[in-house]
CSV table of C-alpha atoms in Angstrom, one decimal:
chain,number,residue,atom,x,y,z
A,1,MET,CA,-12.3,-19.5,-11.3
A,2,LYS,CA,-12.5,-17.8,-7.9
A,3,THR,CA,-13.2,-14.1,-7.5
A,4,LEU,CA,-12.6,-11.9,-4.4
A,5,THR,CA,-13.5,-8.3,-4.2
A,6,LYS,CA,-12.6,-5.9,-1.3
A,7,THR,CA,-12.6,-2.2,-0.6
A,8,VAL,CA,-9.4,-0.6,0.7
A,9,TYR,CA,-9.1,2.9,2.2
A,10,GLY,CA,-5.8,4.8,2.6
A,11,LEU,CA,-4.7,8.2,3.8
A,12,VAL,CA,-1.8,10.0,2.0
A,13,LEU,CA,-0.1,13.0,3.5
A,14,ALA,CA,0.5,16.1,1.4
A,15,PRO,CA,3.8,17.9,1.9
A,16,LEU,CA,3.3,21.4,3.3
A,17,LEU,CA,5.4,22.9,0.4
A,18,SER,CA,2.7,21.7,-2.1
A,19,LEU,CA,0.0,23.8,-0.4
A,20,GLU,CA,-0.9,27.4,-1.2
A,21,ALA,CA,-3.5,29.7,0.2
A,22,ASN,CA,-7.1,28.6,-0.8
A,23,SER,CA,-5.7,25.8,-3.0
A,24,GLN,CA,-6.6,22.1,-2.9
A,25,ILE,CA,-4.2,19.6,-1.4
A,26,VAL,CA,-1.8,18.0,-3.9
A,27,PHE,CA,0.3,14.9,-3.2
A,28,SER,CA,3.3,13.9,-5.3
A,29,ALA,CA,4.6,10.3,-5.7
A,30,ALA,CA,8.1,11.8,-5.8
A,31,ASP,CA,7.7,12.6,-2.1
A,32,LEU,CA,7.1,8.9,-1.1
A,33,PRO,CA,10.0,7.4,0.9
A,34,SER,CA,12.3,5.8,-1.7
A,35,HIS,CA,15.8,6.2,-0.2
A,36,ALA,CA,17.5,3.5,1.9
A,37,GLY,CA,17.4,4.4,5.6
A,38,GLN,CA,14.0,6.0,5.4
A,39,TYR,CA,11.2,4.3,7.4
A,40,SER,CA,7.8,4.6,8.9
A,41,ARG,CA,6.1,3.0,12.0
A,42,ALA,CA,2.4,2.4,12.5
A,43,TYR,CA,0.1,0.9,15.0
A,44,PHE,CA,-2.2,-1.8,13.4
A,45,SER,CA,-4.8,-4.4,14.3
A,46,THR,CA,-7.2,-6.6,12.4
A,47,ASN,CA,-11.0,-6.8,12.2
A,48,VAL,CA,-11.4,-3.0,12.8
A,49,ASP,CA,-14.5,-1.1,11.6
A,50,LEU,CA,-13.0,2.0,9.9
A,51,SER,CA,-16.3,3.5,9.0
A,52,THR,CA,-16.5,5.7,12.1
A,53,LEU,CA,-12.8,6.6,11.9
A,54,LEU,CA,-12.8,7.6,8.2
A,55,GLY,CA,-16.2,9.3,7.9
A,56,GLN,CA,-17.9,10.3,4.8
A,57,PRO,CA,-16.6,11.5,1.4
A,58,GLY,CA,-15.9,15.2,0.8
A,59,GLY,CA,-14.2,17.7,3.0
A,60,PRO,CA,-12.6,19.2,4.8
A,61,ARG,CA,-12.5,16.2,7.2
A,62,ARG,CA,-10.5,15.6,10.3
A,63,TRP,CA,-9.1,12.1,10.9
A,64,ASP,CA,-7.8,11.8,14.5
A,65,PHE,CA,-5.3,8.9,14.9
A,66,SER,CA,-3.4,10.6,17.7
A,67,GLN,CA,-4.2,8.0,20.3
A,68,THR,CA,-1.2,6.1,21.8
A,69,GLN,CA,-0.8,2.4,21.1
A,70,GLN,CA,-3.7,0.3,22.3
A,71,PRO,CA,-3.5,-3.1,24.0
A,72,ASN,CA,-4.8,-4.9,20.9
A,73,GLU,CA,-2.4,-3.1,18.5
A,74,SER,CA,1.0,-4.1,17.2
A,75,VAL,CA,3.7,-2.0,15.7
A,76,ARG,CA,4.6,-2.5,12.0
A,77,ARG,CA,7.7,-0.8,10.7
A,78,THR,CA,8.4,-0.3,7.0
A,79,ASP,CA,12.0,0.3,6.0
A,80,VAL,CA,13.2,1.4,2.6
A,81,VAL,CA,16.0,-1.0,1.7
A,82,ALA,CA,18.1,-2.1,-1.3
A,83,THR,CA,16.5,-4.5,-3.6
A,84,ASP,CA,18.8,-7.3,-2.6
A,85,ASN,CA,18.0,-7.0,1.1
A,86,GLY,CA,15.6,-9.9,1.1
A,87,GLY,CA,17.7,-12.0,-1.3
A,88,GLN,CA,15.3,-11.6,-4.2
A,89,GLY,CA,16.6,-8.5,-6.0
A,90,ALA,CA,17.6,-10.5,-9.1
A,91,SER,CA,13.9,-11.2,-9.8
A,92,PHE,CA,13.2,-7.5,-10.0
A,93,PRO,CA,15.9,-5.9,-12.2
A,94,GLY,CA,13.8,-2.9,-12.9
A,95,ALA,CA,13.1,-2.0,-9.3
A,96,ALA,CA,15.2,0.8,-7.6
A,97,TYR,CA,14.4,-0.1,-4.0
A,98,ALA,CA,12.3,-2.3,-1.7
A,99,GLU,CA,10.0,-1.7,1.2
A,100,ARG,CA,10.5,-4.3,4.0
A,101,ASP,CA,7.8,-4.8,6.6
A,102,THR,CA,8.7,-5.8,10.1
A,103,ASP,CA,6.4,-6.5,13.0
A,104,GLU,CA,8.4,-5.2,15.9
A,105,PRO,CA,10.6,-6.1,17.5
A,106,ALA,CA,12.2,-8.3,14.8
A,107,SER,CA,9.7,-10.4,12.8
A,108,GLN,CA,10.4,-9.6,9.1
A,109,ILE,CA,7.4,-10.5,7.0
A,110,ALA,CA,7.5,-9.1,3.5
A,111,TRP,CA,9.3,-7.1,0.8
A,112,ARG,CA,7.7,-5.1,-2.0
A,113,TYR,CA,9.7,-3.7,-5.0
A,114,TYR,CA,9.3,-0.3,-6.5
A,115,THR,CA,10.7,2.5,-8.7
A,116,ILE,CA,9.7,6.2,-8.7
A,117,THR,CA,9.3,7.5,-12.3
A,118,ASN,CA,8.0,10.7,-13.9
A,119,ALA,CA,4.6,8.9,-14.3
A,120,GLY,CA,4.4,7.8,-10.6
A,121,ARG,CA,5.4,4.8,-8.6
A,122,LEU,CA,5.8,1.5,-10.3
A,123,TYR,CA,5.2,-1.7,-8.3
A,124,TYR,CA,7.0,-4.8,-9.6
A,125,GLY,CA,5.9,-7.6,-7.2
A,126,PHE,CA,6.6,-8.9,-3.7
A,127,TYR,CA,8.3,-11.6,-1.6
A,128,ASN,CA,6.2,-12.8,1.4
A,129,PRO,CA,7.4,-16.0,3.1
A,130,VAL,CA,5.1,-15.5,6.1
A,131,ASP,CA,1.7,-15.5,4.3
A,132,ASP,CA,2.8,-17.9,1.6
A,133,PRO,CA,5.8,-20.1,2.6
A,134,VAL,CA,5.4,-22.4,-0.4
A,135,THR,CA,5.5,-19.8,-3.2
A,136,PRO,CA,6.5,-16.5,-1.5
A,137,LEU,CA,7.9,-14.8,-4.6
A,138,VAL,CA,5.5,-13.0,-6.9
A,139,VAL,CA,6.8,-11.2,-10.0
A,140,PHE,CA,4.1,-9.3,-11.9
A,141,ASP,CA,3.9,-9.8,-15.7
A,142,GLN,CA,4.5,-6.1,-15.9
A,143,PRO,CA,4.9,-3.4,-13.3
A,144,THR,CA,1.7,-1.6,-12.3
A,145,LEU,CA,1.4,2.1,-11.6
A,146,ASP,CA,-0.1,2.1,-8.1
A,147,VAL,CA,0.4,5.8,-7.3
A,148,PRO,CA,0.2,8.4,-10.1
A,149,ALA,CA,2.8,11.2,-10.3
A,150,SER,CA,0.4,13.6,-8.6
A,151,VAL,CA,-2.8,12.9,-6.6
A,152,GLN,CA,-5.5,15.4,-5.8
A,153,TYR,CA,-9.1,15.5,-4.6
A,154,GLY,CA,-11.6,14.1,-7.1
A,155,GLN,CA,-9.0,12.2,-9.1
A,156,THR,CA,-9.6,8.6,-10.3
A,157,TRP,CA,-7.4,5.9,-11.8
A,158,ASN,CA,-7.4,2.2,-12.7
A,159,ARG,CA,-4.7,-0.5,-12.9
A,160,SER,CA,-4.4,-4.2,-13.5
A,161,VAL,CA,-1.7,-6.8,-13.2
A,162,ALA,CA,-1.3,-10.6,-13.5
A,163,TRP,CA,1.0,-13.3,-12.3
A,164,THR,CA,1.1,-17.1,-11.9
A,165,ASN,CA,2.1,-19.4,-9.0
A,166,VAL,CA,2.5,-23.1,-8.4
A,167,VAL,CA,0.5,-24.2,-5.4
A,168,SER,CA,1.6,-27.3,-3.4
A,169,SER,CA,3.6,-28.5,-6.5
A,170,ASP,CA,0.2,-29.9,-7.8
A,171,PHE,CA,-1.3,-27.2,-9.9
A,172,LEU,CA,-0.8,-23.8,-11.5
A,173,VAL,CA,-2.8,-20.8,-10.4
A,174,ALA,CA,-3.1,-17.7,-12.6
A,175,TYR,CA,-4.1,-14.5,-10.8
A,176,HIS,CA,-5.5,-11.4,-12.3
A,177,PHE,CA,-5.8,-8.3,-10.2
A,178,THR,CA,-7.7,-5.1,-11.0
A,179,ALA,CA,-8.1,-1.9,-8.9
A,180,SER,CA,-10.1,1.3,-9.3
A,181,ALA,CA,-9.1,4.2,-7.1
A,182,GLN,CA,-10.9,7.4,-6.2
A,183,VAL,CA,-9.6,10.3,-4.1
A,184,ASP,CA,-13.0,10.9,-2.4
A,185,ALA,CA,-12.1,13.1,0.7
A,186,TYR,CA,-9.6,15.6,1.9
A,187,GLY,CA,-8.8,17.3,5.2
A,188,THR,CA,-6.4,17.0,8.2
A,189,LEU,CA,-4.9,13.9,9.7
A,190,VAL,CA,-3.8,14.0,13.4
A,191,LEU,CA,-0.9,11.7,14.2
A,192,PRO,CA,0.9,10.9,17.5
A,193,ASN,CA,4.2,12.9,17.8
A,194,PHE,CA,3.5,14.7,14.6
A,195,GLY,CA,0.3,16.7,15.2
A,196,GLU,CA,-1.9,17.8,12.3
A,197,VAL,CA,-0.9,17.4,8.7
A,198,PRO,CA,-2.9,17.8,5.5
A,199,ALA,CA,-4.1,14.6,3.9
A,200,LEU,CA,-6.2,13.0,1.2
A,201,ARG,CA,-8.3,9.8,1.4
A,202,VAL,CA,-8.0,7.2,-1.4
A,203,LYS,CA,-10.7,4.6,-1.8
A,204,GLU,CA,-9.8,1.6,-3.8
A,205,LEU,CA,-11.9,-1.3,-5.0
A,206,HIS,CA,-9.7,-4.5,-5.4
A,207,ASP,CA,-10.8,-7.5,-7.5
A,208,TYR,CA,-8.8,-10.7,-7.5
A,209,GLU,CA,-9.5,-13.5,-10.0
A,210,ALA,CA,-7.8,-16.9,-9.6
A,211,SER,CA,-7.9,-19.6,-12.2
A,212,GLU,CA,-6.6,-23.1,-11.4
A,213,TYR,CA,-4.9,-25.4,-13.9
A,214,PHE,CA,-4.3,-29.0,-13.0
């Protein structure tokens, strides 16, 4: 059995309508993009030390990502599309929509399948022919709640999910994924073309276990 653990940081924006004077920031999963035609674009690069950019827990903090695109950065666009957009919708009958990642200008790389419910956002699995051309389709044994219905500073949650894949037609690999999340900071996020918006920082610890069966 192989185990991999990594820490993931994320910043979520809080809609201005959810804020009141002297109140904490509250983010709602219902405000996530979930309708076909909605999209986001972001600069990204690999092997970046985020410790200086994200700072310490607590708040209020100010995260400044207002710089224009740098020479070492690419643009990744995420479009909300119908579940059949990538040709795999039948594998996710419970999903209401998919998110499709494209490295601009036109390199489509992955689809993820979701539904927004009263409990939050359910994640059903993904299709990633770029990173895994042999077995690109992953259907979770059950959907995992990756974003609760509402998220606020100090909140924590846990989730787990499992799936299996055949690797190189030789052996079966069973995966078990667990995550523990903590909203450990709040403040203001500065974005190019948008300016300052309220935000929360989510710190997640991801643990992957892979068991091989020959």
